[in-house]
XYZ file of C-alpha atoms in Angstrom:
562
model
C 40.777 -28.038 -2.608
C 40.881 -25.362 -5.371
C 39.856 -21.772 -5.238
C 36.368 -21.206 -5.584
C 36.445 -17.841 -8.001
C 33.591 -15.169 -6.425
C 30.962 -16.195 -8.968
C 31.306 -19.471 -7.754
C 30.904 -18.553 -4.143
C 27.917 -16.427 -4.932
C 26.144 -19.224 -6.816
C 26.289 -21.568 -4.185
C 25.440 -19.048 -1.468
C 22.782 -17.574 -3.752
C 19.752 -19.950 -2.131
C 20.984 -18.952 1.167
C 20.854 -15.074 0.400
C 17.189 -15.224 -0.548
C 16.342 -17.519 2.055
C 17.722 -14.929 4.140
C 16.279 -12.178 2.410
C 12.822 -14.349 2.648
C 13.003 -14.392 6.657
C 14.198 -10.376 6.366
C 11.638 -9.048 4.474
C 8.808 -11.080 6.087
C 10.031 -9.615 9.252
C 10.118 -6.176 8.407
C 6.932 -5.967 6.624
C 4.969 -5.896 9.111
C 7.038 -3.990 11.473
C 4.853 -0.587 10.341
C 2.070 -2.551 9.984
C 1.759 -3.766 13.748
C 0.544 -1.459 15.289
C -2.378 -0.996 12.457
C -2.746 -4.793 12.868
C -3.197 -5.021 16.720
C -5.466 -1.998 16.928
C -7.620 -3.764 14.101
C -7.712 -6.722 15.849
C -8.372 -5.709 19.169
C -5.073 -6.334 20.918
C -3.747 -4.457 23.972
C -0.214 -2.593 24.923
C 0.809 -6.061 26.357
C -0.168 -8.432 23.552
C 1.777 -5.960 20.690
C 4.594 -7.027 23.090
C 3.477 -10.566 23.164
C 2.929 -10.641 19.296
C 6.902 -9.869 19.128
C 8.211 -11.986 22.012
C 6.811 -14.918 20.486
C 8.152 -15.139 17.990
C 11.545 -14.146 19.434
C 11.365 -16.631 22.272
C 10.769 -19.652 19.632
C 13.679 -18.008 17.616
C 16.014 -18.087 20.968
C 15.115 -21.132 22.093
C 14.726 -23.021 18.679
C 18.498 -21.609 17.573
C 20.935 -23.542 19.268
C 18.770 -26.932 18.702
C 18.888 -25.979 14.670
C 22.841 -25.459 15.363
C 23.052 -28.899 17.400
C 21.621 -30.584 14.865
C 24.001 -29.064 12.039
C 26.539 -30.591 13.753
C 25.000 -34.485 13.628
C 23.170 -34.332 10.121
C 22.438 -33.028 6.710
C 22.733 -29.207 6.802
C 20.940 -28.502 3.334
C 18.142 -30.434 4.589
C 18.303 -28.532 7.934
C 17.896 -25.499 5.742
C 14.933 -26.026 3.568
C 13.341 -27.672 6.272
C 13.339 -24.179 8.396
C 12.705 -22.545 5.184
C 9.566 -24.407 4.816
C 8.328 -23.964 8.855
C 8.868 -20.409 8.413
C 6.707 -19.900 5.211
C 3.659 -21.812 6.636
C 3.774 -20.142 9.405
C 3.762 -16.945 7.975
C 1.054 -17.689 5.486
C -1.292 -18.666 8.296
C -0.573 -15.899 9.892
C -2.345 -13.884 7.076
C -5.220 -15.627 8.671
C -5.262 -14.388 11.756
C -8.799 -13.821 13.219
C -7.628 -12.288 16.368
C -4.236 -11.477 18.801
C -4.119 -14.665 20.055
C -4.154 -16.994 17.050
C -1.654 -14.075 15.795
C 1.364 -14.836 18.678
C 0.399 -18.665 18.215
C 1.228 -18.634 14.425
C 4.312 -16.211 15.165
C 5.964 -19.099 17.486
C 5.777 -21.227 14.259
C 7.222 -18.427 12.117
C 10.314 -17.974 14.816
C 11.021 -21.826 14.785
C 12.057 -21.115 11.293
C 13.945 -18.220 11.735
C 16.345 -19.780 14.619
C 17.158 -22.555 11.573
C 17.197 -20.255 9.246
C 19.491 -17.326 11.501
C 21.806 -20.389 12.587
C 22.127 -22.353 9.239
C 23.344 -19.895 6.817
C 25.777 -18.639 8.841
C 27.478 -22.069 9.489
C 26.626 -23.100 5.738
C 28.481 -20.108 4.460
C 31.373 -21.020 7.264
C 31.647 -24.090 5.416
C 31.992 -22.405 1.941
C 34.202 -19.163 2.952
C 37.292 -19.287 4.988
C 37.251 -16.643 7.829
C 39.270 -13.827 6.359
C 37.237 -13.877 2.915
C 33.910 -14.420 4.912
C 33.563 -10.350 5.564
C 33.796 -9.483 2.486
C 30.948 -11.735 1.192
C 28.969 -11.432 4.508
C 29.171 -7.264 3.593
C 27.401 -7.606 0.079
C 25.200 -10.338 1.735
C 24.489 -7.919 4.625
C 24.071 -5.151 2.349
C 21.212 -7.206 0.365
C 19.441 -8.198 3.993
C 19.329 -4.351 4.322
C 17.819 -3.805 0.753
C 15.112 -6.199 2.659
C 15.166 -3.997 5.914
C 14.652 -1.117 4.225
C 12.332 -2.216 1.388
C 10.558 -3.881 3.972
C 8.669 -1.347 5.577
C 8.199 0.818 2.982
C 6.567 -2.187 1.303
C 4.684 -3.259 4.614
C 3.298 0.462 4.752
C 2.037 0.628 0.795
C 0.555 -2.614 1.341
C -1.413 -2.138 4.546
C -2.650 1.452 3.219
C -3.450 -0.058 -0.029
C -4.921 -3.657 0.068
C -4.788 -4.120 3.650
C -2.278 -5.857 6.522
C -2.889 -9.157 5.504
C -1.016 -8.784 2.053
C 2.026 -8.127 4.086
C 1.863 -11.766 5.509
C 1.963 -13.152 1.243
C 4.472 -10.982 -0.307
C 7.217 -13.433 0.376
C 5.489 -16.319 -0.741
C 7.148 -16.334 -4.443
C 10.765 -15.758 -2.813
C 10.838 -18.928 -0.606
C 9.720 -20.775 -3.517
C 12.431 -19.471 -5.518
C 14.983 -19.752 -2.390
C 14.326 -23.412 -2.252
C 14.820 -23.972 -5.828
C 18.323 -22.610 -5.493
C 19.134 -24.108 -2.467
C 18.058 -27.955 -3.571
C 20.518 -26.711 -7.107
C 23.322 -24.674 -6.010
C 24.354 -25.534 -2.128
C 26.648 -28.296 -1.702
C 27.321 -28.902 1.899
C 29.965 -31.772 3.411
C 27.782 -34.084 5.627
C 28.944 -34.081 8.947
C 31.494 -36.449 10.039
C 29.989 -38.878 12.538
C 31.992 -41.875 13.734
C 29.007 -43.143 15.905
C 25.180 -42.921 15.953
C 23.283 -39.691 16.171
C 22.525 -38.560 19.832
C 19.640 -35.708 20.554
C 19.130 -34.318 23.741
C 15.428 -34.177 23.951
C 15.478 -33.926 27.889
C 17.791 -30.418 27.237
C 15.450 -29.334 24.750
C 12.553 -29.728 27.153
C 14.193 -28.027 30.505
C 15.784 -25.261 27.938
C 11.914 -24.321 26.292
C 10.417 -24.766 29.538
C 13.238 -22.769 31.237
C 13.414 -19.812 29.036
C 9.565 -19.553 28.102
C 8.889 -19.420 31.764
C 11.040 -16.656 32.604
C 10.099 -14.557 29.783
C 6.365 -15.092 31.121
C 7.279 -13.960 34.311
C 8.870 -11.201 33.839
C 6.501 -10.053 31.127
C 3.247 -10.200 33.307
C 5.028 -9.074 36.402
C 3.529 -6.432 38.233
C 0.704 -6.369 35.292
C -1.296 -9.135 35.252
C 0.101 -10.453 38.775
C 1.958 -9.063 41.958
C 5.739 -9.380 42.220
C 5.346 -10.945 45.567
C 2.053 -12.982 44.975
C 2.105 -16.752 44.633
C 1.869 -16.962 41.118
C 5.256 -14.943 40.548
C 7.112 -16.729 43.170
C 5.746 -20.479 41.497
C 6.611 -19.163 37.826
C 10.327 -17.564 38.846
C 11.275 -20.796 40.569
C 10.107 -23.051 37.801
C 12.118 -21.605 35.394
C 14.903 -21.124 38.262
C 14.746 -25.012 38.598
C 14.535 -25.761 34.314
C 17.171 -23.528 33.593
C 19.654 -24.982 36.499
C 18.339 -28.483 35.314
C 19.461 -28.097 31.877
C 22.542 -26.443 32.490
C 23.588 -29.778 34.849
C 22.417 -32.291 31.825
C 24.242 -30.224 29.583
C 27.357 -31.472 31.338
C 26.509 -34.839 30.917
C 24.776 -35.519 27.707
C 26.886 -37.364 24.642
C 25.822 -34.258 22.287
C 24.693 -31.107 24.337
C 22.928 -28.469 22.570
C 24.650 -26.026 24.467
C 28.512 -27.653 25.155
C 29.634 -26.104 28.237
C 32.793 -26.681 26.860
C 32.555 -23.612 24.678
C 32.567 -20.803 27.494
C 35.988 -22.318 28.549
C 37.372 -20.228 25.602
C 37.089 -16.396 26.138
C 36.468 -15.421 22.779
C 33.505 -17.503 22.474
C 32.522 -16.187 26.715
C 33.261 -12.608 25.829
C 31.216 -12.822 22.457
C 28.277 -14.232 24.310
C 28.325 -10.855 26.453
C 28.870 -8.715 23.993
C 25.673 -10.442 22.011
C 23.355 -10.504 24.905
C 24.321 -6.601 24.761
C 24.147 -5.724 21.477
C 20.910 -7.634 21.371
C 18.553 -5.953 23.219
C 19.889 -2.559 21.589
C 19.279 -4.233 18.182
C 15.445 -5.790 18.693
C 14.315 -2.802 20.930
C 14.793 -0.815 17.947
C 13.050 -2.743 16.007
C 10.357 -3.405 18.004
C 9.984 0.609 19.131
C 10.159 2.662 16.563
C 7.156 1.881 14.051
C 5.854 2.483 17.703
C 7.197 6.205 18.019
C 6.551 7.204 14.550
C 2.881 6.132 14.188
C 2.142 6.208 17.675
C 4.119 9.356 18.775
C 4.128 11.154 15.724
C 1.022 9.788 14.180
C 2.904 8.799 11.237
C 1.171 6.244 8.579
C 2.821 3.001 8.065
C 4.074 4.306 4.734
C 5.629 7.422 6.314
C 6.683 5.140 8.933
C 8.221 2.791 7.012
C 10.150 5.796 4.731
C 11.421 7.164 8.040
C 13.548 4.787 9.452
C 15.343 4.606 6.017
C 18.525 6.679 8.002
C 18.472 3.488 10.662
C 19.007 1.042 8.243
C 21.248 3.079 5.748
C 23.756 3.489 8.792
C 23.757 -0.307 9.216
C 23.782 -1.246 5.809
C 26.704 1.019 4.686
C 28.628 0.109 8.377
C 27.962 -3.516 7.029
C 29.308 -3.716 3.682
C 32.312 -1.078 4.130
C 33.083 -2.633 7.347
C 33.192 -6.158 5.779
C 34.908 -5.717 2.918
C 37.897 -3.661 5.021
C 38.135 -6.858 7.494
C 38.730 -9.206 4.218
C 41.213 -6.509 2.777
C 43.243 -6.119 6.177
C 42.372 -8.431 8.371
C 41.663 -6.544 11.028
C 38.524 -6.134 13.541
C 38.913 -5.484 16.806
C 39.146 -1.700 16.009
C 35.612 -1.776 14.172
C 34.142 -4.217 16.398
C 35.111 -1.464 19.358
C 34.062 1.807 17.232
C 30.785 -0.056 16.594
C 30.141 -0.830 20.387
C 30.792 3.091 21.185
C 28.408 3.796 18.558
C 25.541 1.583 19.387
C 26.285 3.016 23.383
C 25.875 6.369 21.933
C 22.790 6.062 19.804
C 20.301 4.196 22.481
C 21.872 7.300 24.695
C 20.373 9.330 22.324
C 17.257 7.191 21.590
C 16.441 7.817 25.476
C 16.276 11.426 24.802
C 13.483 11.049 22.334
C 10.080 13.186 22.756
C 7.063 13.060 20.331
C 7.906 16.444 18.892
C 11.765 15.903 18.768
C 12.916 17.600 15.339
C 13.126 14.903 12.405
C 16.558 15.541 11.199
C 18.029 14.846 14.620
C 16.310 11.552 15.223
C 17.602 10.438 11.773
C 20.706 11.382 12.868
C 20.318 9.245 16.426
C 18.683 6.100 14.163
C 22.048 6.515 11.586
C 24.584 6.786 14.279
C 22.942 3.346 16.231
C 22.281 1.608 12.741
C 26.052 1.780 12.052
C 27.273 1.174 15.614
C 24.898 -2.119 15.341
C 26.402 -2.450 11.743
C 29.763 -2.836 12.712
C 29.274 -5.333 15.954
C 26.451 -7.785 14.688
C 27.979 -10.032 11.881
C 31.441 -9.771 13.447
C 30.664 -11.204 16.755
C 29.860 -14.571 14.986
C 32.695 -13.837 12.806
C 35.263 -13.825 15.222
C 33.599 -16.730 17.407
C 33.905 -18.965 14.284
C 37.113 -18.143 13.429
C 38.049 -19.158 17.227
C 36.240 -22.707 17.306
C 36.757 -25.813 16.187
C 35.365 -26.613 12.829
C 33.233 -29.836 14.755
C 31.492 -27.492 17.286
C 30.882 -24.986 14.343
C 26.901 -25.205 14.354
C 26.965 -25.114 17.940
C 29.158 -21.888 19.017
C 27.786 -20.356 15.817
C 24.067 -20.905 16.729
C 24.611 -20.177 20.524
C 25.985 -16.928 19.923
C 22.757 -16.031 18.124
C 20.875 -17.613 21.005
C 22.172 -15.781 23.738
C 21.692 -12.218 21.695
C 18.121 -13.317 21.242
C 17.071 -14.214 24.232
C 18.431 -11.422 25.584
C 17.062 -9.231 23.382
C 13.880 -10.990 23.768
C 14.079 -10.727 27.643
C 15.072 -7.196 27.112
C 11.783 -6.170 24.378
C 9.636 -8.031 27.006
C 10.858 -5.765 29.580
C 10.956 -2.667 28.107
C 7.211 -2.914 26.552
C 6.265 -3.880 30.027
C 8.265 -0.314 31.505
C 6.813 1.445 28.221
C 2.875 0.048 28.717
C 3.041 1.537 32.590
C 5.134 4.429 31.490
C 2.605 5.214 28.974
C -0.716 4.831 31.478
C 0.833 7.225 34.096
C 1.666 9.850 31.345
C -1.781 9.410 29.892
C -3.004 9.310 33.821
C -1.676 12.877 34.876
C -2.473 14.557 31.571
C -6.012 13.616 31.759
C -6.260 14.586 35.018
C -8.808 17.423 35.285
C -9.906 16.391 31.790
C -13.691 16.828 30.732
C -14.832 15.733 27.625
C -16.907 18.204 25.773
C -18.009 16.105 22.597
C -19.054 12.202 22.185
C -16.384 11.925 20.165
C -13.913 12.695 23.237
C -15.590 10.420 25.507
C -15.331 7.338 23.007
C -11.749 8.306 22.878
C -11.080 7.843 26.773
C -13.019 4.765 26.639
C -11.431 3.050 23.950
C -7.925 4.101 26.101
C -8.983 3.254 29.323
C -9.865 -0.795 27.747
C -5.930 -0.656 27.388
C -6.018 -1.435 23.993
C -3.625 0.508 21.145
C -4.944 3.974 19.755
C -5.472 4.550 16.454
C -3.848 7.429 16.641
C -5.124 9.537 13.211
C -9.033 8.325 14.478
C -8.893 10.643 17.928
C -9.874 13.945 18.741
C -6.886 16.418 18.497
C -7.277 17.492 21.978
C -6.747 14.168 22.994
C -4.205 13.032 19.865
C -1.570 15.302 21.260
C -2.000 13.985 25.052
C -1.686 10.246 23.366
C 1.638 11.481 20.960
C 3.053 13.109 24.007
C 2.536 10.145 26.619
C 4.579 7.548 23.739
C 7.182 9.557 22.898
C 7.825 9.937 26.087
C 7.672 6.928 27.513
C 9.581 4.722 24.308
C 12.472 6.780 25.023
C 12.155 5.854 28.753
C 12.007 2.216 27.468
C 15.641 3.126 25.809
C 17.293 3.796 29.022
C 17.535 0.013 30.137
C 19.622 -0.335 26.818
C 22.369 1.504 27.654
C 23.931 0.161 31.161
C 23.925 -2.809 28.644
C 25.524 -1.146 25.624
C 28.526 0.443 27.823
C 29.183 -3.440 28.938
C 29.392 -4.369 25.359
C 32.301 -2.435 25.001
C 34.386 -3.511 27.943
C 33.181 -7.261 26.975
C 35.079 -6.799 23.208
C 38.056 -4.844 24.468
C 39.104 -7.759 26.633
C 38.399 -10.341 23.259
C 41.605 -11.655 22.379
C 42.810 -10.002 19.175
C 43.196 -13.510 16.915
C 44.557 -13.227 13.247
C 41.518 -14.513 10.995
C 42.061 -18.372 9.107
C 42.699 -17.782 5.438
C 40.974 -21.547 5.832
C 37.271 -22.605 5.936
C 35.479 -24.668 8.001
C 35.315 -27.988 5.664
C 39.139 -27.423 4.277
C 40.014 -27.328 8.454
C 37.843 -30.662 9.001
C 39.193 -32.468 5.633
C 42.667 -31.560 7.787
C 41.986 -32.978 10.800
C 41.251 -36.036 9.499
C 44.019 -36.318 7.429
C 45.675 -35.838 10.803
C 43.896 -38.740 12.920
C 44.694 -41.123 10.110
C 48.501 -40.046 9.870
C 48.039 -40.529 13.983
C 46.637 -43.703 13.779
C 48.866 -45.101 11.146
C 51.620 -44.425 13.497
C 50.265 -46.172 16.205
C 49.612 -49.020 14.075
C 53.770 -49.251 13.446
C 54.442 -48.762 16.900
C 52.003 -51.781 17.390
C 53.566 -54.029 14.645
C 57.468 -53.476 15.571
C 57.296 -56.764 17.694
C 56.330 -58.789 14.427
C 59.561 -59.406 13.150
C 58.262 -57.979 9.225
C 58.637 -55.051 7.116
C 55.874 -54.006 4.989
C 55.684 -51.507 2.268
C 52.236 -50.513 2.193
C 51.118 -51.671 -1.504
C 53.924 -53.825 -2.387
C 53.122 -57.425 -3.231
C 55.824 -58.903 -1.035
C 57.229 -58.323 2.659
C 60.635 -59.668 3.649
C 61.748 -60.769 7.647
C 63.572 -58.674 9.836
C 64.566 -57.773 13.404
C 61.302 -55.268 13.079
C 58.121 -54.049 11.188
C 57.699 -50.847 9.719
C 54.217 -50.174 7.574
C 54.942 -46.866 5.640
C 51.952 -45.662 4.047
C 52.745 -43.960 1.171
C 50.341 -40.954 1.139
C 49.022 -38.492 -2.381
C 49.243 -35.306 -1.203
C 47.766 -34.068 -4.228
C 44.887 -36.011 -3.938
C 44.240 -35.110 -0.642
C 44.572 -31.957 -1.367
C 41.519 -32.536 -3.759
C-alpha cells in the first residue's frame, strides 16, 4: 500500500475531526450554561445530576454496541448515522419545556456520542498505523480542545446574550458540513465477513438493563429511597442478575459485544482499569466545575466559561506535545505514568477547594489535572489498539471507552449524590439560628428549602455567601472519591507491558492476514493433492504425470502489496 503523505491523511480524517469537534463543542456549550438552564427550568440538585448521567449512561452503554457493529458492517455508514442521532437530539433539546423532557432528549444525544467516541477512533486506526497515530491524534486532540475551550466561552456569551437555548443550535452548520466531508473524503475497508452478520440483541438488552439499573440505584440511594428498603434491595439485585446474565451470554454468543476474550490480554485488562480511573477524574471535572465557579463563586457563565481556560490549556498542550513525542520516539509508558501522577495530584488538590480559594491557585490545580488527563486519555486506546488484533479492533477500541464511561458515569452519579447531601447539611448548620429580616430573605430560604438550584447573583448577600460557602465546600468533598481511584490508575499502567508501537495500520495488518490464510490454505490444498499422481503449475495450460502433485501458485507480491 503506498504512503499516504500528511495532507492526504488529514483530508480523509478531515470529516471525522469536525464530527468530533461537532460532538465537543455541543458538549461543552452548555457546560456553563447548566446550571442557568436547570434553575430556569425548575430542576433540582438531583436532576442537574440526572441531566448529565443521561446522557453519559446512553454514551456507556451505546459504545461498545457502535464498536460491535464496526466490526460486522460499513463503518462510514456507522459514522454518519451517529452523526445524525446526535444532531437531532441535540436540536430537540433546544426545545426543552422542562427537566424531564431535557434528560429524555440527552439519552438521544449520548447514543450518538458512544458512535461517534468509538468510530473515529477505530476509523482513524484504519487510516494511521500505531506509531504515526500520536502524532495526528495530538493536532486532532489539540483541535477537540480549541472546541473545549471555545466551548464555554461560547456557551456563556450565548446564554447571557440570546439565551440557553442558542447553545443547543450553534452546531447545527458543523454537522452539516461534517457529513459532507465524511460522505467525500473517508474511505473505509468494509469489514471482512466470511459468514452472515450476527447481533446480540439479548446482550444488548441485559447490558442497558444492567447498567441503567445500577446507575438508578445508586443515584437515588439514600435520597429518594432507604438503602435497606425494598425498593433498593429489588433495584440492586436486578441489575446484579442483568449484569451476571450478560456477562454468561457474552461467553456464548457468535459475535459478543463485549468478547471476553479481550481481558485475557493484560494490556487490554490493565487499560480497562486504568480507564475506569481516569474516567471518573475526567467527567467529574467536567461536570463540577461550571458548578464551583457560578455556584461557589457566583461567577456568570461567561466568566465561567473564561475560567477554566487553564484546565483545558494543560490538556490541550499535554495532548499535542505528548503526541507528537510518542510518533517521534516511540515511547509511552513514561508519559502515560507522569500523566497518571498528575491527574492523582490535581483531584488531590481539587479536594482542597473552598469558595474563596485564591484564583491563581485553582488555575494552577485545573492546569496540573488538565495535563495529567492530557497525557493518559488518548494513549490508553492507543496502546490497547496497538495490542489487538486488527478483527477485534472496534470492539477493544470501543470497550475501553465504555468502561471509562461508565465509570465515570457511576462515579458523577455518585459524587452529585455526596455533593447534593453535602451541600444541605452545610446550608443546614449555617442557617441554623438564622432569622430573616426582609421578604426578600425569606423567599430565598424558600426557594432553597424546595431543593431546587440557586440562582446565585438573584439572593440576598447575607444569604449568597452562606450558599457560595456550602458549594465550595462540598464540590471539593465530591473530589475526594476521585483520588483512591486516581492512585490505582497508576499502579494499573506501571504493570502494562511496555510493547514497541506497529509502524503498521489496522487495514495494512488485515490485508496481511489474509494474504496469510490463503498462502495457508494453498498449502493444504498440495498436501491434499500429493496422492493424485499430477503436477500442476498454477496457470500453465498443460500438467504432465508423476509419482506426485505439486500446485505452486505463483503469487505478485507487488500487487499485493497494492
Amino acid at each position: 500500500m503506498p504512503v499516504r503523505s500528511p495532507r492526504e491523511v488529514y483530508t480523509a480524517i478531515s470529516g471525522l475531526v469536525v464530527g468530533m469537534f461537532v460532538a465537543v463543542l455541543s458538549g461543552t456549550v452548555v457546560s456553563t450554561s447548566m446550571p442557568v438552564i436547570i434553575a430556569d427550568l425548575g430542576g433540582t440538585q438531583s436532576q442537574y445530576t440526572w441531566v448529565i448521567t443521561a446522557s453519559l449512561l446512553a454514551t456507556a452503554v451505546s459504545t461498545p454496541i457502535w464498536g460491535k457493529l464496526a466490526d460486522l458492517v460499513d463503518r462510514k455508514i456507522l459514522v454518519q448515522l451517529s452523526l445524525i442521532i446526535f444532531t437531532v437530539g441535540t436540536v430537540i433539546a433546544g426545545f426543552s419545556t422542562d427537566t424531564n423532557m431535557l434528560i429524555a432528549v440527552r439519552v438521544v444525544q449520548g447514543i450518538g456520542v458512544g458512535g461517534l467516541m468509538s468510530l473515529v477512533m477505530i476509523a482513524v486506526a484504519l487510516i494511521i498505523s500505531p506509531r504515526e497515530r500520536g502524532k495526528y491524534m495530538g493536532v486532532v486532540g489539540g483541535i477537540m480542545a480549541l472546541g473545549t475551550i471555545g466551548g464555554p466561552l461560547l456557551g456563556g456569551l450565548l446564554t447571557d446574550v440570546w439565551g440557553w437555548r442558542s447553545n443547543f443550535f450553534v452546531g447545527v452548520p458543523f454537522a452539516i458540513l461534517a457529513l459532507v466531508l465524511l460522505q467525500f473524503t473517508l474511505h473505509l475497508p468494509k469489514p471482512q465477513r466470511d459468514s452472515k452478520v450476527s447481533i446480540d440483541y439479548f446482550g444488548i438488552v441485559l447490558l442497558a438493563v444492567g447498567v441503567s439499573t445500577l446507575l438508578i440505584w445508586v443515584s437515588m440511594g439514600g435520597n429518594q429511597f432507604d438503602w435497606d428498603s425494598s425498593t433498593s434491595i429489588m433495584l440492586a439485585v436486578t441489575a446484579g442478575v442483568a449484569i451476571t446474565a450478560f456477562i454468561a451470554v457474552e461467553f456464548f454468543v457468535k459475535e459478543p459485544i463485549v468478547p471476553m476474550s479481550l481481558f485475557t490480554g493484560r494490556t487490554f485488562t490493565l487499560s480497562v482499569i486504568a480507564s475506569i480511573a481516569i474516567g471518573v477524574s475526567m467527567f467529574a471535572t467536567s461536570v463540577f466545575l461550571a458548578q464551583y465557579f457560578q455556584l461557589a463563586r457566583g461567577a456568570t457563565p461567561t466568566e465561567s466559561g473564561l475560567m477554566t481556560i487553564p484546565m483545558i490549556v494543560g490538556q490541550m498542550g499535554a495532548s499535542i506535545i505528548i503526541g507528537q513525542l510518542v510518533s517521534r520516539f516511540g515511547k509511552w509508558k513514561g508519559w502515560m505514568l507522569t500523566g497518571s501522577v498528575l491527574t492523582t495530584v490535581g483531584v488531590s488538590l481539587m479536594a482542597t477547594l473552598r469558595y474563596d480559594t485564591p484564583f491563581p491557585l485553582v488555575a494552577g490545580y485545573m492546569f496540573v489535572l488538565g495535563a495529567g488527563l492530557g497525557m493518559v486519555m488518548q494513549n490508553l486506546t492507543l496502546i490497547v489498539q496497538n495490542d489487538t488484533s486488527p478483527r477485534q479492533l472496534g470492539a477493544a477500541s470501543s470497550n475501553v471507552n465504555f468502561f471509562r464511561t461508565i465509570a465515570g458515569t457511576i462515579g458523577v452519579t455518585v459524587m452529585g449524590s455526596l455533593l447534593s447531601t453535602s451541600v444541605a447539611s452545610y446550608m443546614a448548620d449555617a442557617l441554623d439560628g438564622f432569622v430573616p429580616t426582609t421578604p426578600d430573605e425569606v423567599s430565598a430560604l424558600e426557594h432553597l428549602a424546595s431543593g431546587d438550584v440557586p440562582k446565585v447573583g438573584q439572593l440576598p448577600d447575607t444569604i449568597r455567601a452562606i450558599v457560595e460557602g456550602a458549594y465550595g465546600h462540598g464540590i471539593a468533598d465530591a473530589f475526594i472519591i476521585a483520588i483512591p481511584l486516581a492512585v490505582i490508575s497508576i499502579i494499573a499502567i506501571a504493570f502494562i507491558k511496555n510493547k514497541p508501537l506497529s509502524t503498521k495500520n489496522a487495514a495494512e495488518q488485515l490485508r496481511e492476514q489474509a494474504e496469510d490464510s490463503a498462502i495457508e490454505v494453498a498449502e493444504a490444498e498440495v498436501g491434499g493433492s500429493m496422492s493424485t499422481g499430477t503436477i500442476r503449475t498454477a496457470g500453465a495450460e498443460s500438467s504432465k504425470p508423476a509419482t506426485g502433485s505439486v500446485t505452486v501458485l505463483e503469487r505478485d507480491d507487488r500487487e499485493s502489496r497494492s
